[in-house]
mmCIF file of C-alpha atoms in Angstrom:
data_model
loop_
_atom_site.group_PDB
_atom_site.id
_atom_site.type_symbol
_atom_site.label_atom_id
_atom_site.label_comp_id
_atom_site.label_asym_id
_atom_site.label_seq_id
_atom_site.Cartn_x
_atom_site.Cartn_y
_atom_site.Cartn_z
ATOM 1 C CA MET T 1 0.000 0.000 0.000
ATOM 2 C CA LEU T 2 1.257 3.463 -0.859
ATOM 3 C CA PRO T 3 2.260 5.728 2.043
ATOM 4 C CA TRP T 4 -0.604 8.126 1.347
ATOM 5 C CA LYS T 5 0.420 10.741 3.879
ATOM 6 C CA ARG T 6 3.700 11.142 2.049
ATOM 7 C CA VAL T 7 1.858 11.444 -1.259
ATOM 8 C CA LEU T 8 -0.974 13.714 -0.128
ATOM 9 C CA ARG T 9 1.105 16.323 1.615
ATOM 10 C CA PRO T 10 3.251 17.103 -1.448
ATOM 11 C CA LEU T 11 0.121 17.254 -3.606
ATOM 12 C CA ALA T 12 -1.510 19.729 -1.239
ATOM 13 C CA ALA T 13 1.687 21.737 -1.221
ATOM 14 C CA LEU T 14 1.744 21.622 -5.019
ATOM 15 C CA LEU T 15 -1.786 22.993 -5.238
ATOM 16 C CA LEU T 16 -1.007 25.771 -2.790
ATOM 17 C CA THR T 17 2.284 26.566 -4.526
ATOM 18 C CA ALA T 18 0.528 26.733 -7.878
ATOM 19 C CA ALA T 19 -1.971 29.179 -6.484
ATOM 20 C CA VAL T 20 0.740 31.305 -4.863
ATOM 21 C CA ALA T 21 2.667 31.356 -8.120
ATOM 22 C CA THR T 22 -0.226 33.108 -9.804
ATOM 23 C CA LEU T 23 0.074 36.063 -7.427
ATOM 24 C CA PRO T 24 2.738 38.752 -7.237
ATOM 25 C CA ALA T 25 5.014 38.443 -4.239
ATOM 26 C CA ALA T 26 3.613 40.373 -1.302
ATOM 27 C CA THR T 27 6.041 42.751 0.292
ATOM 28 C CA ALA T 28 6.840 42.585 3.974
ATOM 29 C CA GLN T 29 5.380 46.063 4.297
ATOM 30 C CA ALA T 30 2.052 45.220 2.642
ATOM 31 C CA ALA T 31 0.036 45.347 5.841
ATOM 32 C CA SER T 32 1.178 48.897 6.519
ATOM 33 C CA ALA T 33 1.278 50.164 2.924
ATOM 34 C CA PRO T 34 -0.553 53.418 2.222
ATOM 35 C CA SER T 35 -4.041 52.968 0.838
ATOM 36 C CA SER T 36 -3.918 56.032 -1.435
ATOM 37 C CA GLY T 37 -7.076 57.522 0.030
ATOM 38 C CA TRP T 38 -9.352 54.506 0.150
ATOM 39 C CA ASN T 39 -10.742 52.990 3.370
ATOM 40 C CA ASP T 40 -11.588 56.514 4.473
ATOM 41 C CA PHE T 41 -14.581 56.075 6.768
ATOM 42 C CA SER T 42 -15.217 59.797 6.754
ATOM 43 C CA CYS T 43 -15.925 59.688 3.000
ATOM 44 C CA LYS T 44 -19.497 60.581 2.059
ATOM 45 C CA PRO T 45 -20.853 59.326 -1.260
ATOM 46 C CA SER T 46 -21.705 62.008 -3.806
ATOM 47 C CA ALA T 47 -24.921 62.444 -5.739
ATOM 48 C CA ALA T 48 -23.068 61.221 -8.831
ATOM 49 C CA HIS T 49 -21.833 58.082 -7.034
ATOM 50 C CA PRO T 50 -24.248 57.485 -4.158
ATOM 51 C CA ARG T 51 -23.094 53.986 -3.256
ATOM 52 C CA PRO T 52 -19.775 53.078 -1.600
ATOM 53 C CA VAL T 53 -17.725 50.414 -3.362
ATOM 54 C CA VAL T 54 -16.464 47.429 -1.375
ATOM 55 C CA LEU T 55 -13.490 45.596 -2.904
ATOM 56 C CA VAL T 56 -13.136 41.890 -2.095
ATOM 57 C CA HIS T 57 -9.698 40.354 -2.656
ATOM 58 C CA GLY T 58 -8.996 36.905 -4.028
ATOM 59 C CA THR T 59 -7.491 33.756 -2.547
ATOM 60 C CA LEU T 60 -4.027 34.439 -1.103
ATOM 61 C CA GLY T 61 -4.629 38.161 -1.540
ATOM 62 C CA ASN T 62 -5.232 40.906 0.984
ATOM 63 C CA SER T 63 -7.039 44.209 1.283
ATOM 64 C CA ILE T 64 -4.109 46.261 0.012
ATOM 65 C CA ASP T 65 -2.012 44.310 -2.481
ATOM 66 C CA ASN T 66 -4.989 43.214 -4.555
ATOM 67 C CA TRP T 67 -6.193 46.793 -5.007
ATOM 68 C CA LEU T 68 -3.130 48.991 -5.429
ATOM 69 C CA SER T 69 -4.333 49.935 -8.920
ATOM 70 C CA LEU T 70 -8.117 49.571 -8.947
ATOM 71 C CA ALA T 71 -8.818 51.323 -5.636
ATOM 72 C CA PRO T 72 -7.088 54.586 -6.671
ATOM 73 C CA TYR T 73 -8.672 54.264 -10.137
ATOM 74 C CA LEU T 74 -12.144 54.308 -8.585
ATOM 75 C CA LYS T 75 -11.227 56.838 -5.905
ATOM 76 C CA ASP T 76 -10.029 59.250 -8.602
ATOM 77 C CA ARG T 77 -13.435 58.900 -10.262
ATOM 78 C CA GLY T 78 -15.242 60.078 -7.172
ATOM 79 C CA TYR T 79 -16.171 56.854 -5.383
ATOM 80 C CA CYS T 80 -15.890 56.104 -1.688
ATOM 81 C CA VAL T 81 -13.840 52.910 -1.795
ATOM 82 C CA TYR T 82 -13.275 50.283 0.886
ATOM 83 C CA SER T 83 -11.516 46.925 1.098
ATOM 84 C CA LEU T 84 -11.422 44.232 3.736
ATOM 85 C CA ASP T 85 -9.300 41.269 4.760
ATOM 86 C CA TYR T 86 -11.136 37.982 5.176
ATOM 87 C CA GLY T 87 -10.505 34.257 5.464
ATOM 88 C CA GLN T 88 -7.376 34.598 7.613
ATOM 89 C CA LEU T 89 -5.702 31.474 8.974
ATOM 90 C CA PRO T 90 -3.771 31.567 12.271
ATOM 91 C CA GLY T 91 -0.087 32.143 11.691
ATOM 92 C CA VAL T 92 -0.499 33.009 8.000
ATOM 93 C CA PRO T 93 0.098 36.730 7.451
ATOM 94 C CA LEU T 94 -0.669 38.627 4.224
ATOM 95 C CA PHE T 95 -2.069 35.616 2.342
ATOM 96 C CA HIS T 96 -5.771 35.519 3.174
ATOM 97 C CA GLY T 97 -8.927 33.998 1.723
ATOM 98 C CA LEU T 98 -7.966 30.538 2.967
ATOM 99 C CA GLY T 99 -10.633 30.072 5.634
ATOM 100 C CA PRO T 100 -14.053 28.466 5.065
ATOM 101 C CA ILE T 101 -15.867 30.573 2.495
ATOM 102 C CA ASP T 102 -19.173 30.625 4.378
ATOM 103 C CA LYS T 103 -17.340 32.103 7.372
ATOM 104 C CA SER T 104 -15.594 34.599 5.083
ATOM 105 C CA ALA T 105 -19.030 35.663 3.857
ATOM 106 C CA GLU T 106 -19.976 36.406 7.463
ATOM 107 C CA GLN T 107 -16.925 38.662 7.718
ATOM 108 C CA LEU T 108 -18.028 40.414 4.537
ATOM 109 C CA SER T 109 -21.525 40.881 5.933
ATOM 110 C CA ALA T 110 -20.192 42.604 9.047
ATOM 111 C CA TYR T 111 -17.896 44.793 6.952
ATOM 112 C CA VAL T 112 -20.662 45.920 4.611
ATOM 113 C CA ASP T 113 -22.764 46.884 7.626
ATOM 114 C CA LYS T 114 -19.837 48.941 8.912
ATOM 115 C CA VAL T 115 -19.418 50.715 5.561
ATOM 116 C CA LEU T 116 -23.122 51.462 5.213
ATOM 117 C CA ALA T 117 -23.304 52.805 8.758
ATOM 118 C CA ALA T 118 -20.300 55.077 8.194
ATOM 119 C CA THR T 119 -21.406 56.416 4.816
ATOM 120 C CA GLY T 120 -25.149 56.590 5.462
ATOM 121 C CA ALA T 121 -25.791 54.785 2.178
ATOM 122 C CA ALA T 122 -28.663 52.337 1.834
ATOM 123 C CA GLU T 123 -26.745 50.021 -0.501
ATOM 124 C CA ALA T 124 -23.194 49.294 -1.545
ATOM 125 C CA ASP T 125 -21.668 48.086 -4.782
ATOM 126 C CA MET T 126 -19.161 45.265 -4.694
ATOM 127 C CA VAL T 127 -16.166 44.360 -6.879
ATOM 128 C CA GLY T 128 -14.330 41.091 -6.287
ATOM 129 C CA HIS T 129 -11.356 39.361 -7.857
ATOM 130 C CA SER T 130 -11.257 35.564 -8.159
ATOM 131 C CA GLN T 131 -12.689 34.140 -4.890
ATOM 132 C CA GLY T 132 -13.663 37.741 -4.192
ATOM 133 C CA GLY T 133 -16.230 37.470 -6.966
ATOM 134 C CA LEU T 134 -17.462 34.083 -5.752
ATOM 135 C CA MET T 135 -17.671 34.532 -1.979
ATOM 136 C CA PRO T 136 -20.025 37.562 -2.046
ATOM 137 C CA ARG T 137 -22.616 35.426 -3.814
ATOM 138 C CA TYR T 138 -22.970 33.395 -0.611
ATOM 139 C CA TYR T 139 -23.521 36.618 1.307
ATOM 140 C CA LEU T 140 -26.143 37.732 -1.200
ATOM 141 C CA LYS T 141 -27.942 34.392 -1.257
ATOM 142 C CA PHE T 142 -27.846 33.219 2.349
ATOM 143 C CA LEU T 143 -26.925 36.120 4.647
ATOM 144 C CA GLY T 144 -29.337 38.859 3.606
ATOM 145 C CA GLY T 145 -26.870 40.716 1.420
ATOM 146 C CA ALA T 146 -29.269 41.110 -1.515
ATOM 147 C CA GLY T 147 -31.048 43.912 0.307
ATOM 148 C CA LYS T 148 -27.800 45.789 0.904
ATOM 149 C CA VAL T 149 -25.984 45.378 -2.418
ATOM 150 C CA ASN T 150 -26.922 46.975 -5.715
ATOM 151 C CA ALA T 151 -24.315 45.377 -7.983
ATOM 152 C CA LEU T 152 -21.680 42.652 -7.862
ATOM 153 C CA VAL T 153 -18.829 42.826 -10.370
ATOM 154 C CA GLY T 154 -16.704 39.678 -10.524
ATOM 155 C CA ILE T 155 -13.245 39.931 -12.069
ATOM 156 C CA ALA T 156 -12.197 36.413 -13.097
ATOM 157 C CA PRO T 157 -14.506 34.884 -10.473
ATOM 158 C CA ASP T 158 -14.391 31.113 -10.029
ATOM 159 C CA ASN T 159 -18.167 30.913 -9.830
ATOM 160 C CA HIS T 160 -18.277 27.203 -10.573
ATOM 161 C CA GLY T 161 -14.901 26.213 -9.191
ATOM 162 C CA ALA T 162 -11.203 26.589 -9.961
ATOM 163 C CA THR T 163 -9.463 23.702 -11.689
ATOM 164 C CA LEU T 164 -6.033 25.398 -11.896
ATOM 165 C CA SER T 165 -5.788 24.432 -15.572
ATOM 166 C CA GLY T 166 -6.842 20.884 -14.733
ATOM 167 C CA LEU T 167 -4.561 20.341 -11.735
ATOM 168 C CA THR T 168 -7.465 19.577 -9.410
ATOM 169 C CA ASN T 169 -8.544 16.811 -11.795
ATOM 170 C CA LEU T 170 -5.663 14.792 -10.345
ATOM 171 C CA LEU T 171 -7.220 14.699 -6.886
ATOM 172 C CA PRO T 172 -9.330 11.538 -7.430
ATOM 173 C CA TYR T 173 -6.106 9.626 -8.076
ATOM 174 C CA PHE T 174 -4.984 10.398 -4.519
ATOM 175 C CA PRO T 175 -7.644 9.203 -2.057
ATOM 176 C CA GLY T 176 -7.957 11.604 0.828
ATOM 177 C CA ALA T 177 -6.206 14.492 -0.954
ATOM 178 C CA ALA T 178 -9.330 16.645 -1.192
ATOM 179 C CA ASP T 179 -10.027 16.045 2.504
ATOM 180 C CA LEU T 180 -6.487 17.061 3.388
ATOM 181 C CA ILE T 181 -6.787 20.295 1.439
ATOM 182 C CA LYS T 182 -10.190 21.000 2.978
ATOM 183 C CA GLY T 183 -8.819 20.359 6.443
ATOM 184 C CA THR T 184 -5.729 22.551 6.144
ATOM 185 C CA THR T 185 -6.905 25.298 3.766
ATOM 186 C CA PRO T 186 -10.707 25.043 3.695
ATOM 187 C CA GLY T 187 -11.057 28.072 1.419
ATOM 188 C CA LEU T 188 -9.144 26.192 -1.272
ATOM 189 C CA GLY T 189 -11.185 23.040 -0.703
ATOM 190 C CA ASP T 190 -14.431 24.968 -1.090
ATOM 191 C CA GLN T 191 -13.321 26.106 -4.547
ATOM 192 C CA ILE T 192 -12.615 22.648 -5.928
ATOM 193 C CA PRO T 193 -15.300 21.790 -8.519
ATOM 194 C CA GLY T 194 -17.844 19.437 -7.001
ATOM 195 C CA SER T 195 -17.346 20.666 -3.437
ATOM 196 C CA ALA T 196 -20.296 20.733 -1.047
ATOM 197 C CA PHE T 197 -19.905 24.505 -0.805
ATOM 198 C CA LEU T 198 -20.258 25.031 -4.561
ATOM 199 C CA ALA T 199 -23.173 22.610 -4.746
ATOM 200 C CA LYS T 200 -25.038 24.609 -2.104
ATOM 201 C CA LEU T 201 -24.131 27.978 -3.585
ATOM 202 C CA ASN T 202 -25.201 27.164 -7.131
ATOM 203 C CA ALA T 203 -28.313 25.143 -6.332
ATOM 204 C CA ASP T 204 -31.557 26.791 -7.435
ATOM 205 C CA GLY T 205 -29.803 29.295 -9.691
ATOM 206 C CA ASP T 206 -26.694 31.420 -9.801
ATOM 207 C CA THR T 207 -28.251 34.753 -8.875
ATOM 208 C CA VAL T 208 -30.748 36.402 -6.558
ATOM 209 C CA PRO T 209 -33.323 39.055 -7.509
ATOM 210 C CA GLY T 210 -32.506 42.713 -7.045
ATOM 211 C CA VAL T 211 -28.757 42.524 -7.684
ATOM 212 C CA HIS T 212 -27.051 43.484 -10.957
ATOM 213 C CA TYR T 213 -24.307 41.006 -11.855
ATOM 214 C CA THR T 214 -21.314 41.537 -14.132
ATOM 215 C CA VAL T 215 -18.629 38.947 -14.844
ATOM 216 C CA LEU T 216 -15.350 39.955 -16.496
ATOM 217 C CA ALA T 217 -13.349 37.036 -17.862
ATOM 218 C CA THR T 218 -10.181 36.537 -19.883
ATOM 219 C CA LYS T 219 -9.618 33.583 -22.169
ATOM 220 C CA TYR T 220 -6.044 33.395 -20.876
ATOM 221 C CA ASP T 221 -7.167 32.538 -17.347
ATOM 222 C CA GLU T 222 -5.140 29.674 -15.894
ATOM 223 C CA VAL T 223 -6.901 29.377 -12.520
ATOM 224 C CA ALA T 224 -10.691 29.637 -12.971
ATOM 225 C CA THR T 225 -10.752 27.200 -15.865
ATOM 226 C CA PRO T 226 -12.346 26.623 -18.252
ATOM 227 C CA TRP T 227 -12.897 30.374 -18.402
ATOM 228 C CA ARG T 228 -16.528 30.009 -19.482
ATOM 229 C CA SER T 229 -17.232 28.414 -16.081
ATOM 230 C CA GLN T 230 -16.885 31.902 -14.618
ATOM 231 C CA TYR T 231 -20.071 33.045 -16.327
ATOM 232 C CA LEU T 232 -23.340 33.310 -14.444
ATOM 233 C CA THR T 233 -26.830 32.526 -15.649
ATOM 234 C CA GLY T 234 -29.690 34.739 -14.577
ATOM 235 C CA PRO T 235 -32.085 37.516 -15.575
ATOM 236 C CA ASP T 236 -29.787 40.408 -14.600
ATOM 237 C CA VAL T 237 -26.354 39.193 -15.663
ATOM 238 C CA ARG T 238 -23.804 40.639 -18.058
ATOM 239 C CA ASN T 239 -20.979 38.233 -18.937
ATOM 240 C CA VAL T 240 -18.019 39.893 -20.657
ATOM 241 C CA LEU T 241 -14.940 38.386 -22.310
ATOM 242 C CA LEU T 242 -12.257 41.061 -22.378
ATOM 243 C CA GLN T 243 -10.852 39.813 -25.665
ATOM 244 C CA ASP T 244 -14.209 40.620 -27.315
ATOM 245 C CA LEU T 245 -13.562 44.235 -26.339
ATOM 246 C CA CYS T 246 -9.838 44.283 -27.071
ATOM 247 C CA PRO T 247 -8.274 41.297 -28.856
ATOM 248 C CA LEU T 248 -4.843 42.577 -27.825
ATOM 249 C CA ASP T 249 -5.570 42.161 -24.114
ATOM 250 C CA LEU T 250 -3.311 39.327 -22.908
ATOM 251 C CA SER T 251 -4.179 39.521 -19.216
ATOM 252 C CA GLU T 252 -4.461 36.246 -17.343
ATOM 253 C CA HIS T 253 -6.033 35.514 -13.957
ATOM 254 C CA VAL T 254 -3.826 37.801 -11.897
ATOM 255 C CA ALA T 255 -3.259 40.693 -14.283
ATOM 256 C CA ILE T 256 -6.954 41.185 -15.034
ATOM 257 C CA GLY T 257 -7.535 42.097 -11.406
ATOM 258 C CA LEU T 258 -4.286 43.812 -10.510
ATOM 259 C CA PHE T 259 -3.570 46.262 -13.313
ATOM 260 C CA ASP T 260 -5.710 45.705 -16.427
ATOM 261 C CA ARG T 261 -7.231 49.129 -17.121
ATOM 262 C CA ILE T 262 -9.421 47.676 -19.851
ATOM 263 C CA ALA T 263 -11.043 45.544 -17.154
ATOM 264 C CA PHE T 264 -11.124 48.575 -14.858
ATOM 265 C CA HIS T 265 -13.017 50.551 -17.510
ATOM 266 C CA GLU T 266 -15.629 47.798 -17.614
ATOM 267 C CA VAL T 267 -15.816 47.867 -13.811
ATOM 268 C CA ALA T 268 -16.552 51.601 -13.975
ATOM 269 C CA ASN T 269 -19.223 50.962 -16.608
ATOM 270 C CA ALA T 270 -20.856 48.326 -14.399
ATOM 271 C CA LEU T 271 -20.869 50.655 -11.398
ATOM 272 C CA ASP T 272 -22.387 53.528 -13.377
ATOM 273 C CA PRO T 273 -24.211 52.056 -16.384
ATOM 274 C CA ALA T 274 -26.107 55.289 -17.052
ATOM 275 C CA HIS T 275 -22.823 56.927 -18.036
ATOM 276 C CA ALA T 276 -21.063 53.912 -19.556
ATOM 277 C CA THR T 277 -18.773 54.426 -22.518
ATOM 278 C CA ALA T 278 -17.484 51.873 -24.998
ATOM 279 C CA THR T 279 -14.551 49.805 -23.789
ATOM 280 C CA THR T 280 -11.809 49.348 -26.398
ATOM 281 C CA CYS T 281 -8.070 48.782 -26.452
ATOM 282 C CA ALA T 282 -7.720 52.547 -26.024
ATOM 283 C CA SER T 283 -9.336 52.194 -22.581
ATOM 284 C CA ALA T 284 -5.940 51.011 -21.370
ATOM 285 C CA PHE T 285 -4.891 54.668 -21.484
ATOM 286 C CA SER T 286 -8.025 56.221 -20.017
#
C-alpha cells in the first residue's frame, strides 16, 4: 500500500504553490502600505456616485495588495472605496482567503454593515477578484446581502470552481487528498469543482433578484478554468470576455484584477451604467 500521507502532503503543497505562483510576491510592508485615500470612513458618497464600493480580494490576496491599482482608479473617479481582509488562517500573514468561504461571507456581511453605517448609504456596490467574486454570492444568497448590495462585479470569479488548468482533476487519483486540502486550507477546498460549498451555492440558480451582476473574464485565465465556467446565468447578468472588447488584451487571472485598465473601464461601466462608454483597447490609457 502506498504511504498516502507522504503522497498527499506534497500534492496539497503543489496545489497551494501553484496558487501562490499566480500572485505577485507580497512585500513585507504590505500590511502597513498606504491605501492612497481609500478605506476613508469619513468619505461621504456624492450624488453622482451614491453607493460606496467594497473591494473583495482573491485567494491568497489581501485588502491592500490586490487593489493597489483599482482602488485609486475608482477613488479618482469620485467613489468612496473600501476593502477588507477575510478568510485569515492563524499564523499566515498577508495571504488571506484561505478560511471556510461561508465564514468569510460572514466577515463580509459585518464589513458591509460597517461601511453602510459610516457612509449613510442604503446600498453598496461590490467588486471582487477571483474568490472575491465568488464569496459575495454566498452573502447575497444566504446572509441577507441582496437587500444591501446593488451590484456585484466579478473579475475572473471562479463561480463554478477553480481547476487550476486541470490540476485539481488529479485529486481523485490520490484518495484523501481533497479532505487534506479541505482540512488545512478550507477556502481552497471549497473552490474545488464538485465541493459541497459550490453545490449549495449554485443550487436553485446562480443569482438572486434585485442585484445586478457583471462577470469579467479573460480567455487566458489559468486558474478559474475553463474560463466560461466563470459566467453566471440569470435575468440580470452581463458576462463579458475582455478579448471581445480588445483582442490585444493578454491579461491572465492575476493581471486582469491587478492592473488591467481595460477591465477597470468595464468595472466603472458596471458601477455607473447610465454613463457607460465603450470599452476598447484605447481604454488602457483612459
